[in-house]
């Protein structure tokens, strides 16, 4: 069985403060995309947690999938092991949440396969130890997020088609947040009042200016999409996106990508695929 781990986009992202532990306080809105990694798991009796293949740009020590499995095993006192296979589609270091999504799917899948018996709230608490975005994927609803990303308010959004362009770079999240904090003050914003404002771009991504200045490839992606509509950056970059009328328009936009750039067309989703399958 393949377990989906979808990408996400941030419709806006405001950085409003920083905690003493270094985590930044955010206001943001997440929506899933029907563009996913696929994970499969083979439960084993020997207790080891292994991946069946190497992943480009992801070493074993930093692999959130393996870290999630180990955390659940330790927390629930599981004696079994697992072999994990990841079919990676979501680009690493793109701001599309691939690592967090993989970790969340791992926690949900192994909670079932190992019969660990943890609740959604308990899984979300575990996920927060792995990354601020992980609880979003575990709870499975498009949401406005506050705090470090753990305070989630589900929202019902339009589910348009998006075209996503990924520059040929990886953008390190910690470096971007640090550069942003040095460049400007951290002040709270007023959240969009209506769903129309939220989806229509009333907010902005505060990290965008920093990333565009530091990475010429991201700036190039913005210039490429600009003639087609309002372009936004997701997360800490470097993927950029805009909504389009339909998949055909999206594919036509991607037809002449600059050399080295990749992209895809995907539909927005307010429900994680596992939540949809669960009814």
PDB file of N, CA and C in Angstrom, residues 3-106:
ATOM      1  N   UNK A   3       1.158   5.193   0.810  1.00  0.00           N
ATOM      2  CA  UNK A   3       0.564   6.210   1.673  1.00  0.00           C
ATOM      3  C   UNK A   3       0.975   7.581   1.124  1.00  0.00           C
ATOM      4  N   UNK A   4       0.017   8.454   0.765  1.00  0.00           N
ATOM      5  CA  UNK A   4       0.359   9.745   0.164  1.00  0.00           C
ATOM      6  C   UNK A   4       0.869  10.749   1.191  1.00  0.00           C
ATOM      7  N   UNK A   5       1.798  11.589   0.755  1.00  0.00           N
ATOM      8  CA  UNK A   5       2.330  12.688   1.561  1.00  0.00           C
ATOM      9  C   UNK A   5       2.299  13.931   0.670  1.00  0.00           C
ATOM     10  N   UNK A   6       1.229  14.715   0.717  1.00  0.00           N
ATOM     11  CA  UNK A   6       1.052  15.817  -0.237  1.00  0.00           C
ATOM     12  C   UNK A   6       1.917  17.029   0.064  1.00  0.00           C
ATOM     13  N   UNK A   7       2.166  17.810  -0.978  1.00  0.00           N
ATOM     14  CA  UNK A   7       2.805  19.116  -0.821  1.00  0.00           C
ATOM     15  C   UNK A   7       1.806  20.105  -0.235  1.00  0.00           C
ATOM     16  N   UNK A   8       2.339  21.223   0.240  1.00  0.00           N
ATOM     17  CA  UNK A   8       1.495  22.329   0.712  1.00  0.00           C
ATOM     18  C   UNK A   8       2.010  23.625   0.124  1.00  0.00           C
ATOM     19  N   UNK A   9       1.156  24.640   0.146  1.00  0.00           N
ATOM     20  CA  UNK A   9       1.581  26.008  -0.165  1.00  0.00           C
ATOM     21  C   UNK A   9       1.120  26.914   0.966  1.00  0.00           C
ATOM     22  N   UNK A  10       1.841  28.010   1.135  1.00  0.00           N
ATOM     23  CA  UNK A  10       1.432  29.067   2.059  1.00  0.00           C
ATOM     24  C   UNK A  10       0.802  30.185   1.253  1.00  0.00           C
ATOM     25  N   UNK A  11      -0.464  30.472   1.524  1.00  0.00           N
ATOM     26  CA  UNK A  11      -1.140  31.542   0.800  1.00  0.00           C
ATOM     27  C   UNK A  11      -0.676  32.917   1.279  1.00  0.00           C
ATOM     28  N   UNK A  12      -0.236  33.012   2.507  1.00  0.00           N
ATOM     29  CA  UNK A  12       0.503  34.170   2.996  1.00  0.00           C
ATOM     30  C   UNK A  12       1.354  33.682   4.158  1.00  0.00           C
ATOM     31  N   UNK A  13       2.338  34.483   4.549  1.00  0.00           N
ATOM     32  CA  UNK A  13       3.194  34.114   5.677  1.00  0.00           C
ATOM     33  C   UNK A  13       3.744  35.394   6.297  1.00  0.00           C
ATOM     34  N   UNK A  14       3.339  35.648   7.545  1.00  0.00           N
ATOM     35  CA  UNK A  14       3.841  36.792   8.290  1.00  0.00           C
ATOM     36  C   UNK A  14       4.674  36.293   9.461  1.00  0.00           C
ATOM     37  N   UNK A  15       5.822  36.907   9.659  1.00  0.00           N
ATOM     38  CA  UNK A  15       6.687  36.602  10.801  1.00  0.00           C
ATOM     39  C   UNK A  15       6.491  37.712  11.819  1.00  0.00           C
ATOM     40  N   UNK A  16       5.997  37.363  13.017  1.00  0.00           N
ATOM     41  CA  UNK A  16       5.599  38.413  13.964  1.00  0.00           C
ATOM     42  C   UNK A  16       6.424  38.427  15.244  1.00  0.00           C
ATOM     43  N   UNK A  17       7.331  37.483  15.413  1.00  0.00           N
ATOM     44  CA  UNK A  17       8.134  37.476  16.630  1.00  0.00           C
ATOM     45  C   UNK A  17       9.062  36.274  16.667  1.00  0.00           C
ATOM     46  N   UNK A  18       9.791  36.177  17.770  1.00  0.00           N
ATOM     47  CA  UNK A  18      10.718  35.064  17.935  1.00  0.00           C
ATOM     48  C   UNK A  18      10.762  34.664  19.395  1.00  0.00           C
ATOM     49  N   UNK A  19      10.656  33.360  19.658  1.00  0.00           N
ATOM     50  CA  UNK A  19      10.703  32.866  21.022  1.00  0.00           C
ATOM     51  C   UNK A  19      12.152  32.752  21.512  1.00  0.00           C
ATOM     52  N   UNK A  20      12.297  32.560  22.813  1.00  0.00           N
ATOM     53  CA  UNK A  20      13.633  32.452  23.386  1.00  0.00           C
ATOM     54  C   UNK A  20      14.374  31.210  22.896  1.00  0.00           C
ATOM     55  N   UNK A  21      13.606  30.175  22.438  1.00  0.00           N
ATOM     56  CA  UNK A  21      14.253  28.949  21.939  1.00  0.00           C
ATOM     57  C   UNK A  21      14.633  29.046  20.465  1.00  0.00           C
ATOM     58  N   UNK A  22      14.409  30.223  19.852  1.00  0.00           N
ATOM     59  CA  UNK A  22      14.806  30.426  18.465  1.00  0.00           C
ATOM     60  C   UNK A  22      13.699  30.231  17.455  1.00  0.00           C
ATOM     61  N   UNK A  23      12.601  29.575  17.831  1.00  0.00           N
ATOM     62  CA  UNK A  23      11.487  29.408  16.907  1.00  0.00           C
ATOM     63  C   UNK A  23      10.825  30.752  16.643  1.00  0.00           C
ATOM     64  N   UNK A  24      10.457  30.973  15.393  1.00  0.00           N
ATOM     65  CA  UNK A  24       9.766  32.210  15.036  1.00  0.00           C
ATOM     66  C   UNK A  24       8.258  32.041  15.164  1.00  0.00           C
ATOM     67  N   UNK A  25       7.593  33.120  15.550  1.00  0.00           N
ATOM     68  CA  UNK A  25       6.137  33.146  15.659  1.00  0.00           C
ATOM     69  C   UNK A  25       5.566  33.605  14.318  1.00  0.00           C
ATOM     70  N   UNK A  26       4.549  32.895  13.862  1.00  0.00           N
ATOM     71  CA  UNK A  26       4.048  33.099  12.501  1.00  0.00           C
ATOM     72  C   UNK A  26       2.543  33.346  12.489  1.00  0.00           C
ATOM     73  N   UNK A  27       2.103  33.936  11.420  1.00  0.00           N
ATOM     74  CA  UNK A  27       0.713  33.908  10.987  1.00  0.00           C
ATOM     75  C   UNK A  27       0.756  33.453   9.528  1.00  0.00           C
ATOM     76  N   UNK A  28       0.083  32.370   9.215  1.00  0.00           N
ATOM     77  CA  UNK A  28       0.147  31.851   7.849  1.00  0.00           C
ATOM     78  C   UNK A  28      -1.112  31.065   7.529  1.00  0.00           C
ATOM     79  N   UNK A  29      -1.297  30.769   6.272  1.00  0.00           N
ATOM     80  CA  UNK A  29      -2.409  29.927   5.827  1.00  0.00           C
ATOM     81  C   UNK A  29      -1.869  28.844   4.916  1.00  0.00           C
ATOM     82  N   UNK A  30      -2.252  27.602   5.208  1.00  0.00           N
ATOM     83  CA  UNK A  30      -1.795  26.440   4.462  1.00  0.00           C
ATOM     84  C   UNK A  30      -2.937  25.864   3.626  1.00  0.00           C
ATOM     85  N   UNK A  31      -2.587  25.398   2.439  1.00  0.00           N
ATOM     86  CA  UNK A  31      -3.495  24.566   1.649  1.00  0.00           C
ATOM     87  C   UNK A  31      -2.681  23.434   1.026  1.00  0.00           C
ATOM     88  N   UNK A  32      -3.270  22.240   0.965  1.00  0.00           N
ATOM     89  CA  UNK A  32      -2.582  21.099   0.365  1.00  0.00           C
ATOM     90  C   UNK A  32      -2.689  21.152  -1.150  1.00  0.00           C
ATOM     91  N   UNK A  33      -1.793  20.417  -1.814  1.00  0.00           N
ATOM     92  CA  UNK A  33      -1.830  20.239  -3.261  1.00  0.00           C
ATOM     93  C   UNK A  33      -1.988  18.750  -3.581  1.00  0.00           C
ATOM     94  N   UNK A  34      -2.645  18.454  -4.689  1.00  0.00           N
ATOM     95  CA  UNK A  34      -2.757  17.045  -5.088  1.00  0.00           C
ATOM     96  C   UNK A  34      -1.506  16.626  -5.873  1.00  0.00           C
ATOM     97  N   UNK A  35      -0.374  16.849  -5.246  1.00  0.00           N
ATOM     98  CA  UNK A  35       0.936  16.491  -5.775  1.00  0.00           C
ATOM     99  C   UNK A  35       1.700  15.939  -4.577  1.00  0.00           C
ATOM    100  N   UNK A  36       2.051  14.669  -4.625  1.00  0.00           N
ATOM    101  CA  UNK A  36       2.476  13.979  -3.408  1.00  0.00           C
ATOM    102  C   UNK A  36       3.718  13.124  -3.585  1.00  0.00           C
ATOM    103  N   UNK A  37       4.455  12.972  -2.482  1.00  0.00           N
ATOM    104  CA  UNK A  37       5.357  11.840  -2.328  1.00  0.00           C
ATOM    105  C   UNK A  37       4.495  10.609  -2.031  1.00  0.00           C
ATOM    106  N   UNK A  38       5.067   9.432  -2.239  1.00  0.00           N
ATOM    107  CA  UNK A  38       4.367   8.192  -1.904  1.00  0.00           C
ATOM    108  C   UNK A  38       5.278   7.352  -1.018  1.00  0.00           C
ATOM    109  N   UNK A  39       4.760   6.918   0.126  1.00  0.00           N
ATOM    110  CA  UNK A  39       5.533   6.135   1.083  1.00  0.00           C
ATOM    111  C   UNK A  39       4.925   4.747   1.214  1.00  0.00           C
ATOM    112  N   UNK A  40       5.780   3.761   1.381  1.00  0.00           N
ATOM    113  CA  UNK A  40       5.310   2.414   1.687  1.00  0.00           C
ATOM    114  C   UNK A  40       6.130   1.870   2.851  1.00  0.00           C
ATOM    115  N   UNK A  41       5.520   0.973   3.619  1.00  0.00           N
ATOM    116  CA  UNK A  41       6.112   0.483   4.856  1.00  0.00           C
ATOM    117  C   UNK A  41       5.983  -1.039   4.928  1.00  0.00           C
ATOM    118  N   UNK A  42       7.069  -1.694   5.276  1.00  0.00           N
ATOM    119  CA  UNK A  42       7.041  -3.134   5.516  1.00  0.00           C
ATOM    120  C   UNK A  42       7.453  -3.373   6.963  1.00  0.00           C
ATOM    121  N   UNK A  43       6.466  -3.768   7.772  1.00  0.00           N
ATOM    122  CA  UNK A  43       6.732  -4.009   9.188  1.00  0.00           C
ATOM    123  C   UNK A  43       7.615  -5.249   9.331  1.00  0.00           C
ATOM    124  N   UNK A  44       8.621  -5.158  10.203  1.00  0.00           N
ATOM    125  CA  UNK A  44       9.568  -6.252  10.404  1.00  0.00           C
ATOM    126  C   UNK A  44       9.612  -6.614  11.889  1.00  0.00           C
ATOM    127  N   UNK A  45      10.017  -7.838  12.221  1.00  0.00           N
ATOM    128  CA  UNK A  45      10.038  -8.261  13.618  1.00  0.00           C
ATOM    129  C   UNK A  45      11.317  -7.899  14.359  1.00  0.00           C
ATOM    130  N   UNK A  46      12.354  -7.452  13.631  1.00  0.00           N
ATOM    131  CA  UNK A  46      13.672  -7.321  14.268  1.00  0.00           C
ATOM    132  C   UNK A  46      13.890  -5.982  14.970  1.00  0.00           C
ATOM    133  N   UNK A  47      12.982  -5.051  14.843  1.00  0.00           N
ATOM    134  CA  UNK A  47      13.073  -3.798  15.580  1.00  0.00           C
ATOM    135  C   UNK A  47      13.838  -2.679  14.911  1.00  0.00           C
ATOM    136  N   UNK A  48      14.529  -2.960  13.822  1.00  0.00           N
ATOM    137  CA  UNK A  48      15.304  -1.922  13.132  1.00  0.00           C
ATOM    138  C   UNK A  48      14.402  -1.034  12.281  1.00  0.00           C
ATOM    139  N   UNK A  49      14.807   0.217  12.156  1.00  0.00           N
ATOM    140  CA  UNK A  49      14.112   1.174  11.287  1.00  0.00           C
ATOM    141  C   UNK A  49      15.076   1.538  10.172  1.00  0.00           C
ATOM    142  N   UNK A  50      14.706   1.180   8.948  1.00  0.00           N
ATOM    143  CA  UNK A  50      15.613   1.359   7.817  1.00  0.00           C
ATOM    144  C   UNK A  50      14.851   1.955   6.633  1.00  0.00           C
ATOM    145  N   UNK A  51      15.583   2.644   5.762  1.00  0.00           N
ATOM    146  CA  UNK A  51      15.009   3.025   4.481  1.00  0.00           C
ATOM    147  C   UNK A  51      15.604   2.129   3.403  1.00  0.00           C
ATOM    148  N   UNK A  52      14.812   1.821   2.423  1.00  0.00           N
ATOM    149  CA  UNK A  52      15.210   0.829   1.432  1.00  0.00           C
ATOM    150  C   UNK A  52      16.063   1.409   0.322  1.00  0.00           C
ATOM    151  N   UNK A  53      16.120   2.728   0.231  1.00  0.00           N
ATOM    152  CA  UNK A  53      16.924   3.360  -0.816  1.00  0.00           C
ATOM    153  C   UNK A  53      17.400   4.721  -0.333  1.00  0.00           C
ATOM    154  N   UNK A  54      18.490   5.165  -0.896  1.00  0.00           N
ATOM    155  CA  UNK A  54      19.005   6.487  -0.575  1.00  0.00           C
ATOM    156  C   UNK A  54      18.157   7.557  -1.263  1.00  0.00           C
ATOM    157  N   UNK A  55      18.055   8.710  -0.617  1.00  0.00           N
ATOM    158  CA  UNK A  55      17.334   9.831  -1.192  1.00  0.00           C
ATOM    159  C   UNK A  55      18.304  10.952  -1.497  1.00  0.00           C
ATOM    160  N   UNK A  56      18.234  11.463  -2.697  1.00  0.00           N
ATOM    161  CA  UNK A  56      19.120  12.552  -3.094  1.00  0.00           C
ATOM    162  C   UNK A  56      18.885  13.768  -2.205  1.00  0.00           C
ATOM    163  N   UNK A  57      19.954  14.339  -1.693  1.00  0.00           N
ATOM    164  CA  UNK A  57      19.943  15.535  -0.844  1.00  0.00           C
ATOM    165  C   UNK A  57      19.381  15.279   0.560  1.00  0.00           C
ATOM    166  N   UNK A  58      19.094  14.028   0.917  1.00  0.00           N
ATOM    167  CA  UNK A  58      18.561  13.739   2.251  1.00  0.00           C
ATOM    168  C   UNK A  58      19.379  12.611   2.864  1.00  0.00           C
ATOM    169  N   UNK A  59      20.284  12.954   3.788  1.00  0.00           N
ATOM    170  CA  UNK A  59      21.056  11.888   4.425  1.00  0.00           C
ATOM    171  C   UNK A  59      20.236  11.248   5.539  1.00  0.00           C
ATOM    172  N   UNK A  60      20.657  10.082   5.971  1.00  0.00           N
ATOM    173  CA  UNK A  60      19.879   9.301   6.929  1.00  0.00           C
ATOM    174  C   UNK A  60      19.693  10.031   8.260  1.00  0.00           C
ATOM    175  N   UNK A  61      20.699  10.778   8.700  1.00  0.00           N
ATOM    176  CA  UNK A  61      20.605  11.457   9.987  1.00  0.00           C
ATOM    177  C   UNK A  61      19.552  12.562   9.996  1.00  0.00           C
ATOM    178  N   UNK A  62      19.337  13.208   8.853  1.00  0.00           N
ATOM    179  CA  UNK A  62      18.377  14.312   8.793  1.00  0.00           C
ATOM    180  C   UNK A  62      17.034  13.895   8.182  1.00  0.00           C
ATOM    181  N   UNK A  63      16.877  12.623   7.848  1.00  0.00           N
ATOM    182  CA  UNK A  63      15.656  12.128   7.209  1.00  0.00           C
ATOM    183  C   UNK A  63      14.504  12.153   8.222  1.00  0.00           C
ATOM    184  N   UNK A  64      13.530  13.048   7.991  1.00  0.00           N
ATOM    185  CA  UNK A  64      12.415  13.182   8.920  1.00  0.00           C
ATOM    186  C   UNK A  64      11.544  11.931   8.968  1.00  0.00           C
ATOM    187  N   UNK A  65      11.545  11.166   7.889  1.00  0.00           N
ATOM    188  CA  UNK A  65      10.776   9.927   7.881  1.00  0.00           C
ATOM    189  C   UNK A  65      11.326   8.953   8.915  1.00  0.00           C
ATOM    190  N   UNK A  66      12.637   8.762   8.927  1.00  0.00           N
ATOM    191  CA  UNK A  66      13.254   7.862   9.897  1.00  0.00           C
ATOM    192  C   UNK A  66      13.140   8.412  11.314  1.00  0.00           C
ATOM    193  N   UNK A  67      13.316   9.717  11.465  1.00  0.00           N
ATOM    194  CA  UNK A  67      13.198  10.324  12.789  1.00  0.00           C
ATOM    195  C   UNK A  67      11.782  10.171  13.338  1.00  0.00           C
ATOM    196  N   UNK A  68      10.777  10.305  12.476  1.00  0.00           N
ATOM    197  CA  UNK A  68       9.390  10.135  12.912  1.00  0.00           C
ATOM    198  C   UNK A  68       9.131   8.706  13.369  1.00  0.00           C
ATOM    199  N   UNK A  69       9.640   7.748  12.607  1.00  0.00           N
ATOM    200  CA  UNK A  69       9.452   6.343  12.972  1.00  0.00           C
ATOM    201  C   UNK A  69      10.116   6.037  14.316  1.00  0.00           C
ATOM    202  N   UNK A  70      11.327   6.535  14.518  1.00  0.00           N
ATOM    203  CA  UNK A  70      12.026   6.285  15.779  1.00  0.00           C
ATOM    204  C   UNK A  70      11.298   6.930  16.959  1.00  0.00           C
ATOM    205  N   UNK A  71      10.795   8.140  16.741  1.00  0.00           N
ATOM    206  CA  UNK A  71      10.090   8.845  17.809  1.00  0.00           C
ATOM    207  C   UNK A  71       8.821   8.100  18.215  1.00  0.00           C
ATOM    208  N   UNK A  72       8.058   7.633  17.248  1.00  0.00           N
ATOM    209  CA  UNK A  72       6.843   6.889  17.552  1.00  0.00           C
ATOM    210  C   UNK A  72       7.171   5.562  18.239  1.00  0.00           C
ATOM    211  N   UNK A  73       8.184   4.875  17.748  1.00  0.00           N
ATOM    212  CA  UNK A  73       8.588   3.594  18.335  1.00  0.00           C
ATOM    213  C   UNK A  73       8.948   3.758  19.805  1.00  0.00           C
ATOM    214  N   UNK A  74       9.733   4.797  20.112  1.00  0.00           N
ATOM    215  CA  UNK A  74      10.152   5.043  21.486  1.00  0.00           C
ATOM    216  C   UNK A  74       8.970   5.451  22.360  1.00  0.00           C
ATOM    217  N   UNK A  75       8.127   6.343  21.833  1.00  0.00           N
ATOM    218  CA  UNK A  75       7.005   6.865  22.616  1.00  0.00           C
ATOM    219  C   UNK A  75       5.995   5.771  22.950  1.00  0.00           C
ATOM    220  N   UNK A  76       5.674   4.933  21.950  1.00  0.00           N
ATOM    221  CA  UNK A  76       4.633   3.919  22.132  1.00  0.00           C
ATOM    222  C   UNK A  76       5.181   2.586  22.636  1.00  0.00           C
ATOM    223  N   UNK A  77       6.505   2.471  22.778  1.00  0.00           N
ATOM    224  CA  UNK A  77       7.086   1.223  23.254  1.00  0.00           C
ATOM    225  C   UNK A  77       6.905   0.068  22.288  1.00  0.00           C
ATOM    226  N   UNK A  78       7.056   0.359  21.001  1.00  0.00           N
ATOM    227  CA  UNK A  78       6.855  -0.664  19.961  1.00  0.00           C
ATOM    228  C   UNK A  78       8.116  -1.517  19.836  1.00  0.00           C
ATOM    229  N   UNK A  79       7.938  -2.813  19.713  1.00  0.00           N
ATOM    230  CA  UNK A  79       9.094  -3.705  19.551  1.00  0.00           C
ATOM    231  C   UNK A  79       9.413  -3.991  18.095  1.00  0.00           C
ATOM    232  N   UNK A  80       8.442  -3.793  17.216  1.00  0.00           N
ATOM    233  CA  UNK A  80       8.646  -4.085  15.800  1.00  0.00           C
ATOM    234  C   UNK A  80       9.504  -3.012  15.135  1.00  0.00           C
ATOM    235  N   UNK A  81      10.007  -3.347  13.954  1.00  0.00           N
ATOM    236  CA  UNK A  81      10.730  -2.399  13.133  1.00  0.00           C
ATOM    237  C   UNK A  81       9.972  -2.131  11.850  1.00  0.00           C
ATOM    238  N   UNK A  82      10.626  -1.440  10.909  1.00  0.00           N
ATOM    239  CA  UNK A  82       9.970  -1.151   9.633  1.00  0.00           C
ATOM    240  C   UNK A  82      11.020  -0.828   8.579  1.00  0.00           C
ATOM    241  N   UNK A  83      10.759  -1.239   7.361  1.00  0.00           N
ATOM    242  CA  UNK A  83      11.510  -0.804   6.191  1.00  0.00           C
ATOM    243  C   UNK A  83      10.663   0.231   5.465  1.00  0.00           C
ATOM    244  N   UNK A  84      11.232   1.404   5.250  1.00  0.00           N
ATOM    245  CA  UNK A  84      10.496   2.528   4.664  1.00  0.00           C
ATOM    246  C   UNK A  84      10.991   2.781   3.241  1.00  0.00           C
ATOM    247  N   UNK A  85      10.063   2.900   2.316  1.00  0.00           N
ATOM    248  CA  UNK A  85      10.391   3.262   0.938  1.00  0.00           C
ATOM    249  C   UNK A  85       9.690   4.572   0.598  1.00  0.00           C
ATOM    250  N   UNK A  86      10.462   5.545   0.119  1.00  0.00           N
ATOM    251  CA  UNK A  86       9.909   6.852  -0.234  1.00  0.00           C
ATOM    252  C   UNK A  86      10.095   7.091  -1.729  1.00  0.00           C
ATOM    253  N   UNK A  87       8.983   7.291  -2.420  1.00  0.00           N
ATOM    254  CA  UNK A  87       9.011   7.742  -3.816  1.00  0.00           C
ATOM    255  C   UNK A  87       8.912   9.258  -3.783  1.00  0.00           C
ATOM    256  N   UNK A  88      10.045   9.933  -4.010  1.00  0.00           N
ATOM    257  CA  UNK A  88      10.128  11.369  -3.785  1.00  0.00           C
ATOM    258  C   UNK A  88       9.764  12.148  -5.046  1.00  0.00           C
ATOM    259  N   UNK A  89       8.729  12.973  -4.957  1.00  0.00           N
ATOM    260  CA  UNK A  89       8.349  13.879  -6.038  1.00  0.00           C
ATOM    261  C   UNK A  89       8.497  15.347  -5.617  1.00  0.00           C
ATOM    262  N   UNK A  90       8.192  15.644  -4.367  1.00  0.00           N
ATOM    263  CA  UNK A  90       8.238  17.020  -3.883  1.00  0.00           C
ATOM    264  C   UNK A  90       9.699  17.450  -3.742  1.00  0.00           C
ATOM    265  N   UNK A  91      10.120  18.500  -4.414  1.00  0.00           N
ATOM    266  CA  UNK A  91      11.527  18.916  -4.356  1.00  0.00           C
ATOM    267  C   UNK A  91      11.967  19.291  -2.944  1.00  0.00           C
ATOM    268  N   UNK A  92      13.186  18.900  -2.594  1.00  0.00           N
ATOM    269  CA  UNK A  92      13.759  19.215  -1.288  1.00  0.00           C
ATOM    270  C   UNK A  92      14.153  20.696  -1.251  1.00  0.00           C
ATOM    271  N   UNK A  93      13.908  21.355  -0.109  1.00  0.00           N
ATOM    272  CA  UNK A  93      14.324  22.748   0.060  1.00  0.00           C
ATOM    273  C   UNK A  93      13.561  23.732  -0.790  1.00  0.00           C
ATOM    274  N   UNK A  94      12.290  23.415  -1.076  1.00  0.00           N
ATOM    275  CA  UNK A  94      11.489  24.255  -1.975  1.00  0.00           C
ATOM    276  C   UNK A  94      10.408  25.042  -1.257  1.00  0.00           C
ATOM    277  N   UNK A  95      10.191  24.788   0.046  1.00  0.00           N
ATOM    278  CA  UNK A  95       9.102  25.442   0.761  1.00  0.00           C
ATOM    279  C   UNK A  95       7.766  24.775   0.562  1.00  0.00           C
ATOM    280  N   UNK A  96       7.742  23.590  -0.046  1.00  0.00           N
ATOM    281  CA  UNK A  96       6.493  22.867  -0.319  1.00  0.00           C
ATOM    282  C   UNK A  96       6.173  21.832   0.755  1.00  0.00           C
ATOM    283  N   UNK A  97       7.004  21.744   1.785  1.00  0.00           N
ATOM    284  CA  UNK A  97       6.678  20.922   2.946  1.00  0.00           C
ATOM    285  C   UNK A  97       6.875  19.436   2.785  1.00  0.00           C
ATOM    286  N   UNK A  98       7.699  19.008   1.850  1.00  0.00           N
ATOM    287  CA  UNK A  98       7.844  17.582   1.588  1.00  0.00           C
ATOM    288  C   UNK A  98       8.335  16.775   2.774  1.00  0.00           C
ATOM    289  N   UNK A  99       9.364  17.277   3.461  1.00  0.00           N
ATOM    290  CA  UNK A  99       9.896  16.548   4.602  1.00  0.00           C
ATOM    291  C   UNK A  99       8.893  16.445   5.733  1.00  0.00           C
ATOM    292  N   UNK A 100       8.212  17.543   6.036  1.00  0.00           N
ATOM    293  CA  UNK A 100       7.194  17.535   7.087  1.00  0.00           C
ATOM    294  C   UNK A 100       6.038  16.620   6.727  1.00  0.00           C
ATOM    295  N   UNK A 101       5.648  16.643   5.474  1.00  0.00           N
ATOM    296  CA  UNK A 101       4.551  15.792   5.023  1.00  0.00           C
ATOM    297  C   UNK A 101       4.927  14.316   5.127  1.00  0.00           C
ATOM    298  N   UNK A 102       6.156  13.978   4.729  1.00  0.00           N
ATOM    299  CA  UNK A 102       6.622  12.596   4.841  1.00  0.00           C
ATOM    300  C   UNK A 102       6.615  12.143   6.297  1.00  0.00           C
ATOM    301  N   UNK A 103       7.055  13.021   7.211  1.00  0.00           N
ATOM    302  CA  UNK A 103       7.080  12.679   8.628  1.00  0.00           C
ATOM    303  C   UNK A 103       5.671  12.441   9.161  1.00  0.00           C
ATOM    304  N   UNK A 104       4.734  13.311   8.769  1.00  0.00           N
ATOM    305  CA  UNK A 104       3.359  13.167   9.239  1.00  0.00           C
ATOM    306  C   UNK A 104       2.735  11.870   8.740  1.00  0.00           C
ATOM    307  N   UNK A 105       2.942  11.553   7.467  1.00  0.00           N
ATOM    308  CA  UNK A 105       2.390  10.313   6.918  1.00  0.00           C
ATOM    309  C   UNK A 105       3.015   9.103   7.606  1.00  0.00           C
ATOM    310  N   UNK A 106       4.304   9.179   7.906  1.00  0.00           N
ATOM    311  CA  UNK A 106       4.963   8.090   8.619  1.00  0.00           C
ATOM    312  C   UNK A 106       4.331   7.868   9.990  1.00  0.00           C
TER     313      UNK A 106
END
